Short mmCIF file of C-alpha atoms (C1' of nucleotides) in Angstrom, two decimals:
data_model
loop_
_atom_site.label_atom_id
_atom_site.label_comp_id
_atom_site.label_asym_id
_atom_site.label_seq_id
_atom_site.Cartn_x
_atom_site.Cartn_y
_atom_site.Cartn_z
CA MET A 1 -33.37 -26.01 -14.95
CA LYS A 2 -33.02 -22.24 -15.10
CA VAL A 3 -29.60 -21.05 -16.22
CA ILE A 4 -28.05 -17.99 -14.55
CA ASN A 5 -26.22 -15.70 -16.97
CA ILE A 6 -23.18 -14.01 -15.48
CA LEU A 7 -20.82 -11.28 -16.57
CA LEU A 8 -17.40 -11.15 -14.89
CA ALA A 9 -15.24 -8.08 -14.31
CA GLU A 10 -11.81 -8.67 -12.77
CA ASP A 11 -8.45 -7.22 -13.71
CA GLN A 12 -6.30 -10.10 -12.51
CA THR A 13 -6.42 -12.26 -15.61
CA MET A 14 -5.44 -15.43 -13.80
CA LEU A 15 -8.38 -15.13 -11.42
CA LEU A 16 -10.73 -13.98 -14.16
CA ASN A 17 -9.94 -17.05 -16.25
CA ALA A 18 -10.05 -19.41 -13.31
CA LEU A 19 -13.40 -18.07 -12.11
CA ALA A 20 -14.88 -18.25 -15.58
CA THR A 21 -13.81 -21.86 -15.81
CA ILE A 22 -15.13 -23.03 -12.47
CA LEU A 23 -18.41 -21.13 -12.82
CA ASP A 24 -18.97 -22.60 -16.25
CA LEU A 25 -18.52 -26.03 -14.72
CA GLU A 26 -21.74 -25.46 -12.78
CA ASP A 27 -24.54 -26.55 -15.03
CA ASN A 28 -26.94 -23.82 -13.97
CA ILE A 29 -24.40 -21.05 -14.59
CA ASN A 30 -23.39 -19.55 -17.90
CA VAL A 31 -20.58 -17.02 -18.15
CA VAL A 32 -21.57 -14.63 -20.93
CA ALA A 33 -18.59 -12.27 -20.75
CA SER A 34 -15.20 -11.80 -19.08
CA CYS A 35 -14.08 -8.19 -18.73
CA ALA A 36 -10.78 -6.76 -17.49
CA ASN A 37 -12.25 -3.63 -15.90
CA GLY A 38 -15.44 -1.70 -15.21
CA LYS A 39 -15.35 0.24 -18.44
CA GLN A 40 -15.24 -2.89 -20.56
CA ALA A 41 -18.09 -4.37 -18.57
CA LEU A 42 -20.25 -1.26 -18.87
CA SER A 43 -19.63 -1.01 -22.61
CA PHE A 44 -20.46 -4.64 -23.12
CA ILE A 45 -23.74 -4.33 -21.25
CA GLN A 46 -24.75 -1.15 -23.03
CA GLU A 47 -23.88 -2.53 -26.45
CA ASN A 48 -25.82 -5.75 -25.89
CA PRO A 49 -29.16 -4.62 -24.48
CA ALA A 50 -30.93 -7.69 -25.82
CA LEU A 51 -28.63 -10.03 -23.94
CA LYS A 52 -30.09 -11.07 -20.63
CA ILE A 53 -27.54 -10.75 -17.85
CA ASP A 54 -28.77 -11.96 -14.49
CA ILE A 55 -25.70 -11.16 -12.41
CA VAL A 56 -22.66 -8.94 -12.75
CA LEU A 57 -19.81 -10.25 -10.62
CA THR A 58 -17.14 -7.61 -10.22
CA ASP A 59 -13.94 -6.81 -8.38
CA ILE A 60 -13.56 -3.29 -6.93
CA GLU A 61 -10.04 -2.07 -7.52
CA MET A 62 -9.53 -2.13 -11.27
CA PRO A 63 -7.92 0.29 -13.75
CA ASP A 64 -10.05 2.55 -15.98
CA MET A 65 -13.22 2.03 -13.95
CA THR A 66 -13.63 0.48 -10.52
CA GLY A 67 -16.32 -1.99 -9.61
CA LEU A 68 -17.97 0.61 -7.41
CA ASP A 69 -18.23 3.03 -10.31
CA LEU A 70 -19.56 0.25 -12.50
CA ALA A 71 -22.25 -0.54 -9.93
CA HIS A 72 -23.09 3.13 -9.64
CA HIS A 73 -23.56 3.50 -13.39
CA LEU A 74 -25.63 0.33 -13.72
CA HIS A 75 -27.81 1.44 -10.82
CA GLN A 76 -28.50 4.77 -12.50
CA ASP A 77 -29.28 3.03 -15.79
CA ASN A 78 -31.83 0.84 -13.98
CA PHE A 79 -29.91 -2.28 -14.87
CA ALA A 80 -32.27 -5.24 -14.45
CA GLY A 81 -29.78 -7.79 -13.08
CA LYS A 82 -28.14 -8.15 -9.69
CA ILE A 83 -24.64 -7.05 -8.79
CA ILE A 84 -22.17 -8.97 -6.65
CA ILE A 85 -18.90 -7.45 -5.48
CA LEU A 86 -15.93 -9.78 -5.05
CA THR A 87 -12.96 -8.04 -3.50
CA THR A 88 -9.88 -8.50 -1.35
CA PHE A 89 -10.75 -5.75 1.08
CA ALA A 90 -13.12 -5.73 4.03
CA ARG A 91 -13.36 -1.95 4.05
CA SER A 92 -16.52 -0.52 5.50
CA GLY A 93 -16.35 2.48 3.19
CA TYR A 94 -16.44 0.19 0.18
CA LEU A 95 -19.43 -1.72 1.52
CA ARG A 96 -21.34 1.47 2.20
CA ARG A 97 -20.75 2.79 -1.29
CA ALA A 98 -21.70 -0.59 -2.72
CA MET A 99 -24.98 -0.65 -0.83
CA ASP A 100 -25.76 2.85 -2.02
CA SER A 101 -25.40 1.58 -5.58
CA GLY A 102 -27.91 -1.22 -5.12
CA VAL A 103 -25.38 -4.02 -4.80
CA THR A 104 -26.92 -7.17 -3.32
CA GLY A 105 -23.86 -9.30 -2.74
CA TYR A 106 -20.46 -8.48 -1.22
CA LEU A 107 -17.94 -11.31 -0.87
CA LEU A 108 -14.26 -11.46 -0.04
CA LYS A 109 -11.63 -13.22 -2.10
CA ASP A 110 -10.58 -14.86 1.13
CA SER A 111 -13.67 -17.04 1.16
CA PRO A 112 -13.82 -20.43 -0.54
CA SER A 113 -15.05 -20.64 -4.10
CA GLN A 114 -18.00 -22.75 -3.06
CA GLU A 115 -19.31 -19.78 -1.11
CA LEU A 116 -19.30 -17.73 -4.28
CA ILE A 117 -21.37 -20.37 -6.02
CA ASN A 118 -23.82 -20.46 -3.12
CA ALA A 119 -24.00 -16.68 -3.08
CA ILE A 120 -24.77 -16.55 -6.78
CA ALA A 121 -27.74 -18.84 -6.27
CA LYS A 122 -29.03 -16.87 -3.30
CA VAL A 123 -28.63 -13.49 -4.92
CA HIS A 124 -30.39 -14.77 -8.01
CA GLN A 125 -33.32 -15.74 -5.80
CA GLY A 126 -33.50 -12.20 -4.47
CA GLU A 127 -31.54 -12.57 -1.26
CA ARG A 128 -28.77 -10.33 -0.01
CA VAL A 129 -25.38 -11.89 0.78
CA ILE A 130 -22.80 -9.96 2.75
CA ALA A 131 -19.52 -11.46 3.95
CA PRO A 132 -19.74 -11.80 7.74
CA GLU A 133 -16.37 -10.07 8.22
CA LEU A 134 -18.03 -6.86 7.09
CA MET A 135 -21.10 -6.99 9.27
CA VAL A 136 -18.91 -6.59 12.35
CA ASN A 137 -17.68 -3.07 11.89
CA ALA A 138 -19.74 -2.12 8.89
CA TRP A 139 -21.72 0.69 10.47
CA MET A 140 -18.90 1.70 12.75
CA GLU A 141 -18.40 5.28 11.83
CA GLN A 142 -18.75 6.64 8.39
CA ASP A 143 -16.23 8.50 6.34
CA PRO A 144 -15.50 11.73 8.21
CA LEU A 145 -13.35 13.26 5.49
CA SER A 146 -14.25 16.15 3.25
CA GLU A 147 -13.50 15.83 -0.44
CA LYS A 148 -10.52 18.18 -0.24
CA GLU A 149 -9.10 16.35 2.74
CA ARG A 150 -9.42 13.12 0.81
CA GLN A 151 -7.64 14.51 -2.23
CA ALA A 152 -4.82 15.92 -0.13
CA LEU A 153 -4.40 12.67 1.77
CA ARG A 154 -4.29 10.66 -1.42
CA LEU A 155 -1.32 12.69 -2.62
CA ALA A 156 0.38 12.81 0.79
CA LYS A 157 0.25 9.03 0.87
CA ASP A 158 2.80 8.87 -1.95
CA GLY A 159 5.17 11.23 -0.19
CA LEU A 160 4.39 14.45 -2.06
CA SER A 161 5.42 17.56 -0.16
CA THR A 162 2.92 20.16 0.98
CA ASP A 163 3.92 22.45 -1.88
CA ASP A 164 3.56 19.72 -4.50
CA ILE A 165 0.11 18.87 -3.21
CA ALA A 166 -0.87 22.55 -3.20
CA GLN A 167 0.15 22.84 -6.84
CA LYS A 168 -1.80 19.79 -7.92
CA LEU A 169 -4.95 20.88 -6.12
CA PHE A 170 -4.64 24.58 -7.02
CA LEU A 171 -4.63 25.57 -3.37
CA SER A 172 -2.22 27.55 -1.23
CA SER A 173 0.21 25.46 0.74
CA GLY A 174 -1.21 26.82 3.97
CA THR A 175 -4.63 25.53 3.07
CA VAL A 176 -3.22 22.12 2.27
CA ARG A 177 -1.59 21.98 5.66
CA ASN A 178 -4.86 22.94 7.27
CA TYR A 179 -6.68 20.17 5.44
CA LEU A 180 -4.09 17.57 6.29
CA SER A 181 -4.04 18.69 9.89
CA SER A 182 -7.79 18.44 10.23
CA ALA A 183 -7.83 15.08 8.47
CA ALA A 184 -5.25 13.72 10.89
CA ASN A 185 -7.31 15.12 13.70
CA LYS A 186 -10.52 13.45 12.54
CA LEU A 187 -8.75 10.11 12.18
CA ASN A 188 -6.85 10.33 15.47
CA ALA A 189 -3.58 10.12 13.60
CA LYS A 190 -0.33 11.64 14.72
CA ASN A 191 0.64 12.85 11.26
CA ARG A 192 -0.41 12.89 7.60
CA VAL A 193 1.16 9.52 6.86
CA GLU A 194 -0.70 7.67 9.58
CA ALA A 195 -3.86 9.50 8.57
CA ALA A 196 -3.46 8.35 4.98
CA ARG A 197 -2.92 4.78 6.12
CA ILE A 198 -6.04 4.76 8.28
CA ALA A 199 -8.18 6.34 5.59
CA HIS A 200 -6.89 3.88 3.04
CA GLN A 201 -7.61 0.90 5.26
CA ASN A 202 -11.18 2.05 5.67
CA GLY A 203 -11.76 2.52 1.98
CA TRP A 204 -12.04 6.27 2.22
CA LEU A 205 -9.45 7.19 -0.35
CA MET B 1 1.14 -40.23 -19.60
CA LYS B 2 3.28 -38.84 -16.82
CA VAL B 3 1.32 -37.02 -14.13
CA ILE B 4 2.78 -33.87 -12.56
CA ASN B 5 2.18 -33.62 -8.82
CA ILE B 6 1.64 -30.08 -7.60
CA LEU B 7 1.41 -28.43 -4.22
CA LEU B 8 -0.31 -25.03 -4.07
CA ALA B 9 0.35 -22.22 -1.58
CA GLU B 10 -1.87 -19.15 -1.85
CA ASP B 11 -3.58 -17.18 0.88
CA GLN B 12 -6.50 -15.92 -1.17
CA THR B 13 -8.82 -18.86 -0.72
CA MET B 14 -10.94 -18.02 -3.75
CA LEU B 15 -7.93 -18.13 -6.04
CA LEU B 16 -6.48 -21.18 -4.27
CA ASN B 17 -9.70 -23.14 -4.81
CA ALA B 18 -10.15 -21.94 -8.36
CA LEU B 19 -6.58 -22.80 -9.31
CA ALA B 20 -6.83 -26.22 -7.72
CA THR B 21 -9.97 -26.88 -9.72
CA ILE B 22 -8.68 -25.80 -13.10
CA LEU B 23 -5.32 -27.51 -12.65
CA ASP B 24 -7.03 -30.74 -11.67
CA LEU B 25 -9.02 -30.53 -14.87
CA GLU B 26 -5.79 -31.06 -16.78
CA ASP B 27 -5.30 -34.78 -17.03
CA ASN B 28 -1.55 -34.68 -16.60
CA ILE B 29 -1.73 -32.57 -13.45
CA ASN B 30 -2.57 -33.74 -9.96
CA VAL B 31 -2.97 -31.26 -7.11
CA VAL B 32 -1.70 -33.02 -4.01
CA ALA B 33 -2.18 -30.22 -1.48
CA SER B 34 -3.66 -26.74 -1.10
CA CYS B 35 -2.00 -24.58 1.55
CA ALA B 36 -2.93 -21.14 2.86
CA ASN B 37 0.63 -19.95 3.52
CA GLY B 38 4.28 -20.87 3.35
CA LYS B 39 4.39 -22.41 6.79
CA GLN B 40 1.60 -24.84 6.01
CA ALA B 41 3.28 -25.79 2.76
CA LEU B 42 6.65 -26.35 4.39
CA SER B 43 5.13 -28.47 7.16
CA PHE B 44 3.20 -30.56 4.68
CA ILE B 45 6.29 -31.26 2.62
CA GLN B 46 8.44 -32.08 5.63
CA GLU B 47 5.81 -34.36 7.15
CA ASN B 48 5.27 -36.28 3.93
CA PRO B 49 8.77 -37.06 2.69
CA ALA B 50 7.58 -40.13 0.81
CA LEU B 51 5.12 -38.14 -1.24
CA LYS B 52 6.57 -37.12 -4.57
CA ILE B 53 5.94 -33.45 -5.27
CA ASP B 54 7.15 -32.29 -8.68
CA ILE B 55 6.24 -28.65 -8.42
CA VAL B 56 5.46 -26.19 -5.65
CA LEU B 57 3.37 -23.32 -6.97
CA THR B 58 3.36 -20.45 -4.50
CA ASP B 59 2.28 -16.86 -4.06
CA ILE B 60 4.76 -14.48 -2.42
CA GLU B 61 2.92 -12.21 -0.01
CA MET B 62 1.26 -14.50 2.51
CA PRO B 63 0.87 -14.39 6.30
CA ASP B 64 3.05 -16.55 8.58
CA MET B 65 5.57 -17.36 5.87
CA THR B 66 6.03 -15.74 2.47
CA GLY B 67 6.59 -17.66 -0.72
CA LEU B 68 10.15 -16.35 -0.87
CA ASP B 69 10.90 -17.72 2.58
CA LEU B 70 9.31 -21.01 1.60
CA ALA B 71 11.51 -21.21 -1.48
CA HIS B 72 14.55 -20.35 0.61
CA HIS B 73 13.85 -23.14 3.09
CA LEU B 74 13.12 -25.73 0.42
CA HIS B 75 16.32 -24.76 -1.38
CA GLN B 76 18.36 -25.29 1.77
CA ASP B 77 16.67 -28.63 2.40
CA ASN B 78 17.64 -29.72 -1.12
CA PHE B 79 14.01 -30.15 -2.10
CA ALA B 80 13.88 -32.33 -5.20
CA GLY B 81 10.99 -30.62 -7.00
CA LYS B 82 10.76 -27.34 -8.88
CA ILE B 83 9.36 -24.10 -7.53
CA ILE B 84 7.14 -21.67 -9.40
CA ILE B 85 6.26 -18.25 -8.00
CA LEU B 86 2.86 -16.81 -8.92
CA THR B 87 2.47 -13.26 -7.71
CA THR B 88 0.77 -9.94 -8.37
CA PHE B 89 3.93 -7.91 -8.30
CA ALA B 90 6.59 -7.38 -10.93
CA ARG B 91 9.20 -6.30 -8.41
CA SER B 92 12.79 -6.85 -9.40
CA GLY B 93 13.83 -7.40 -5.79
CA TYR B 94 11.39 -10.28 -5.50
CA LEU B 95 12.67 -11.89 -8.67
CA ARG B 96 16.25 -11.61 -7.54
CA ARG B 97 15.53 -13.21 -4.20
CA ALA B 98 13.52 -15.91 -5.94
CA MET B 99 16.37 -16.73 -8.28
CA ASP B 100 18.76 -16.90 -5.35
CA SER B 101 16.49 -19.55 -3.85
CA GLY B 102 16.57 -21.76 -6.90
CA VAL B 103 13.16 -20.82 -8.21
CA THR B 104 12.70 -21.82 -11.86
CA GLY B 105 9.41 -20.14 -12.69
CA TYR B 106 8.11 -16.64 -11.96
CA LEU B 107 4.67 -15.71 -13.31
CA LEU B 108 2.32 -12.81 -12.72
CA LYS B 109 -1.32 -13.15 -11.75
CA ASP B 110 -2.03 -10.76 -14.60
CA SER B 111 -1.28 -13.45 -17.15
CA PRO B 112 -3.93 -15.85 -18.48
CA SER B 113 -4.42 -19.17 -16.76
CA GLN B 114 -3.36 -21.03 -19.88
CA GLU B 115 0.08 -19.54 -19.49
CA LEU B 116 0.34 -21.05 -16.04
CA ILE B 117 -0.51 -24.45 -17.44
CA ASN B 118 2.11 -24.04 -20.16
CA ALA B 119 4.66 -22.89 -17.64
CA ILE B 120 4.04 -25.90 -15.44
CA ALA B 121 4.79 -28.22 -18.34
CA LYS B 122 7.94 -26.34 -19.30
CA VAL B 123 9.29 -26.11 -15.79
CA HIS B 124 8.64 -29.79 -15.30
CA GLN B 125 10.79 -30.45 -18.35
CA GLY B 126 13.62 -28.49 -16.80
CA GLU B 127 13.11 -25.13 -18.46
CA ARG B 128 13.06 -21.74 -16.78
CA VAL B 129 9.99 -19.54 -17.25
CA ILE B 130 10.10 -15.88 -16.30
CA ALA B 131 7.27 -13.45 -17.02
CA PRO B 132 8.49 -11.06 -19.73
CA GLU B 133 7.46 -8.00 -17.70
CA LEU B 134 10.22 -8.90 -15.27
CA MET B 135 13.01 -9.30 -17.79
CA VAL B 136 12.82 -5.63 -18.75
CA ASN B 137 14.12 -4.04 -15.58
CA ALA B 138 15.15 -7.14 -13.74
CA TRP B 139 18.83 -6.40 -13.43
CA MET B 140 18.34 -2.67 -13.20
CA GLU B 141 19.99 -1.86 -9.94
CA GLN B 142 19.97 -4.03 -6.91
CA ASP B 143 18.76 -3.23 -3.45
CA PRO B 144 20.97 -0.42 -2.14
CA LEU B 145 19.54 -0.44 1.38
CA SER B 146 21.25 -1.63 4.52
CA GLU B 147 19.29 -3.83 6.88
CA LYS B 148 18.78 -1.02 9.39
CA GLU B 149 17.63 1.38 6.71
CA ARG B 150 15.15 -1.22 5.55
CA GLN B 151 13.77 -1.74 9.04
CA ALA B 152 13.43 1.98 9.64
CA LEU B 153 11.73 2.52 6.30
CA ARG B 154 9.27 -0.29 6.95
CA LEU B 155 8.11 1.45 10.13
CA ALA B 156 8.17 4.92 8.62
CA LYS B 157 5.87 3.69 5.87
CA ASP B 158 3.06 3.30 8.39
CA GLY B 159 3.50 6.81 9.72
CA LEU B 160 5.48 6.06 12.88
CA SER B 161 7.41 9.04 14.19
CA THR B 162 11.18 9.09 14.47
CA ASP B 163 10.96 8.49 18.20
CA ASP B 164 8.58 5.55 17.83
CA ILE B 165 10.87 3.96 15.28
CA ALA B 166 13.89 4.53 17.52
CA GLN B 167 12.13 2.77 20.38
CA LYS B 168 11.18 -0.23 18.29
CA LEU B 169 14.67 -0.64 16.86
CA PHE B 170 16.51 0.15 20.12
CA LEU B 171 18.38 3.00 18.52
CA SER B 172 18.67 6.67 19.36
CA SER B 173 16.30 8.91 17.43
CA GLY B 174 19.26 10.70 15.87
CA THR B 175 20.51 7.47 14.41
CA VAL B 176 17.09 6.70 12.99
CA ARG B 177 17.02 10.05 11.28
CA ASN B 178 20.46 9.37 9.87
CA TYR B 179 19.33 6.03 8.46
CA LEU B 180 16.16 7.44 6.96
CA SER B 181 18.08 10.34 5.51
CA SER B 182 20.63 8.09 3.86
CA ALA B 183 17.89 5.76 2.60
CA ALA B 184 16.07 8.66 0.99
CA ASN B 185 19.35 9.75 -0.51
CA LYS B 186 20.10 6.34 -2.02
CA LEU B 187 16.63 6.14 -3.53
CA ASN B 188 16.56 9.72 -4.82
CA ALA B 189 13.53 10.44 -2.70
CA LYS B 190 12.63 13.81 -1.26
CA ASN B 191 11.57 12.40 2.11
CA ARG B 192 11.07 9.19 4.08
CA VAL B 193 7.57 8.59 2.72
CA GLU B 194 8.61 8.71 -0.90
CA ALA B 195 11.61 6.57 -0.05
CA ALA B 196 9.39 3.95 1.55
CA ARG B 197 7.12 3.95 -1.49
CA ILE B 198 10.01 3.45 -3.90
CA ALA B 199 11.57 0.71 -1.81
CA HIS B 200 8.23 -1.04 -1.50
CA GLN B 201 7.58 -0.90 -5.22
CA ASN B 202 10.92 -2.52 -5.87
CA GLY B 203 10.33 -5.31 -3.42
CA TRP B 204 13.04 -4.12 -1.05
CA LEU B 205 10.96 -3.99 2.10
"C1'" DT C 1 -29.29 41.97 -2.24
"C1'" DT C 2 -27.86 40.63 1.51
"C1'" DG C 3 -26.07 37.93 4.97
"C1'" DA C 4 -24.95 33.41 6.89
"C1'" DA C 5 -22.12 29.32 5.75
"C1'" DA C 6 -18.65 27.17 3.51
"C1'" DA C 7 -14.20 27.29 1.32
"C1'" DA C 8 -9.77 29.06 1.02
"C1'" DG C 9 -5.96 31.77 2.76
"C1'" DT C 10 -2.70 34.05 6.24
"C1'" DG C 11 0.56 34.49 9.90
"C1'" DA C 12 2.71 33.05 13.98
"C1'" DC C 13 4.64 29.58 16.55
"C1'" DA C 14 5.90 24.73 18.13
"C1'" DT C 15 7.40 20.40 16.70
"C1'" DT C 16 9.29 17.16 13.62
"C1'" DT C 17 12.14 15.95 9.95
"C1'" DG C 18 16.33 16.33 6.95
"C1'" DT C 19 21.36 17.11 6.57
"C1'" DC C 20 25.94 16.93 7.78
"C1'" DA C 21 30.20 17.06 10.20
"C1'" DT C 22 32.08 15.03 13.99
"C1'" DC C 23 32.61 11.85 17.99
"C1'" DT C 24 32.54 7.36 20.59
"C1'" DC C 25 33.32 2.76 21.13
"C1'" DA C 26 33.62 -1.98 20.21
"C1'" DT C 27 35.49 -5.19 16.91
"C1'" DA C 28 38.66 -6.99 13.65
"C1'" DT C 29 43.62 -6.79 11.17
"C1'" DT C 30 48.26 -6.81 10.89
"C1'" DA D 1 50.09 -2.63 20.59
"C1'" DA D 2 48.79 0.15 16.83
"C1'" DT D 3 45.36 1.03 13.71
"C1'" DA D 4 41.64 0.65 10.64
"C1'" DT D 5 36.68 -0.14 10.22
"C1'" DG D 6 31.93 0.34 10.93
"C1'" DA D 7 27.80 0.82 13.75
"C1'" DG D 8 25.78 4.04 16.36
"C1'" DA D 9 25.39 8.68 18.75
"C1'" DT D 10 25.56 13.68 19.11
"C1'" DG D 11 24.83 18.50 18.19
"C1'" DA D 12 23.84 22.19 15.32
"C1'" DC D 13 21.29 24.11 11.87
"C1'" DA D 14 17.89 24.31 7.92
"C1'" DA D 15 13.60 22.95 6.14
"C1'" DA D 16 9.13 20.89 6.36
"C1'" DT D 17 5.17 19.84 8.95
"C1'" DG D 18 1.51 20.48 12.56
"C1'" DT D 19 -1.54 23.63 15.05
"C1'" DC D 20 -4.53 27.33 15.76
"C1'" DA D 21 -6.71 31.68 15.78
"C1'" DC D 22 -8.16 34.69 12.59
"C1'" DT D 23 -9.19 37.01 7.87
"C1'" DT D 24 -10.74 37.05 3.20
"C1'" DT D 25 -13.39 35.29 -0.53
"C1'" DT D 26 -17.04 32.66 -2.61
"C1'" DT D 27 -21.46 30.60 -2.73
"C1'" DC D 28 -26.10 30.33 -2.42
"C1'" DA D 29 -30.58 30.52 -0.43
"C1'" DA D 30 -33.99 33.73 1.88
#
DNA sequence: TTGAAAAAGTGACATTTGTCATCTCATATT
DNA sequence: AATATGAGATGACAAATGTCACTTTTTCAA
């Protein structure tokens, strides 16, 4: 029987350990590395070019380097294996970015662990596996925000004042207000706070 | 050897399944039930009074009923077993409420799975186990918010306007502004958004 | 190099939010 | 009955935010 070599990247140690254990219980799966973030995973892969890694299974939101950034880097390096994203969030923006980075599997942490095991087998055989929750509104509308609007929203989300945001972004406060106003407009929000919430929920921040 | 009977409550199915699997691998641990939220767990316990459950291991933030509410109910019902909280967040407000509900273990999902297994053994022997990250600022300052301030902040966090909040709480908009103002004051925040963020981070919402 | 587009800034005004002193009214206290 | 006490309301003002038309500056391709 062919063994599938897997690298894990997940910042929640409890889940990382638990996943490593249950995957290793499968006799056609071999966990070759457990990493706490994208940077660790990327380093490991680059420093062990001889090691055959069939699948990288990674979370998205992690410190140092996110799973999306990891996928992006691997894609550019022509990484030979497949990439599966395992995340809490059914955000269409995340899925889009994942697809753009050549990801072939996107599962939610809400699904049963057996589904992960099935997905690993399918992806290894060359299939795509996308959690059904995402297919629904996946191609809804894409991120309407400009980069500056995104940056301003990100700061506004934490309650920074217009002036504080202006300082951080090296912009005039008037410009910041313009950006936030247009962002709220694009997202049909009544104010910057609601706009930030909507953008965040869609994976646009 | 004495077997420890455990009930799990965790809304993230992947983690729930994985934890159930690795705990069942331990030969002195028996997972008697896996529940998706506090309500399910409470029902199961109430409907199976004959079943001996030594430990309830529960997440906090879950739909329908949180782990803190579950602990509160069990405490009032004089539940015979121990309760261990397993959560992502090191929020002092959560810990305080947990302690008030007779919880004897509080672990973070950031810690390795082996630590959970150790904690289960210790708690079963009557010890308390609190994640060290919590001890640091645990008794810092307690929740300074009034109930109305809390409610107002919760709504303000999502970007509701003063008037919207007033409607939902059946208060005049002036009163809402007073509450939000005094909340921001208590939390040393510059505005309602920052106040909501601080309160949320401390587990006060 | 020039001229259209994009990015950033300005100014004016309306609306919302923050602050605070004060008022009302129902509920306890004695 | 007299009086505290606290939740909620009000009004006035300051400050921040939202909106929009318009100007200036930068960028970059023809």
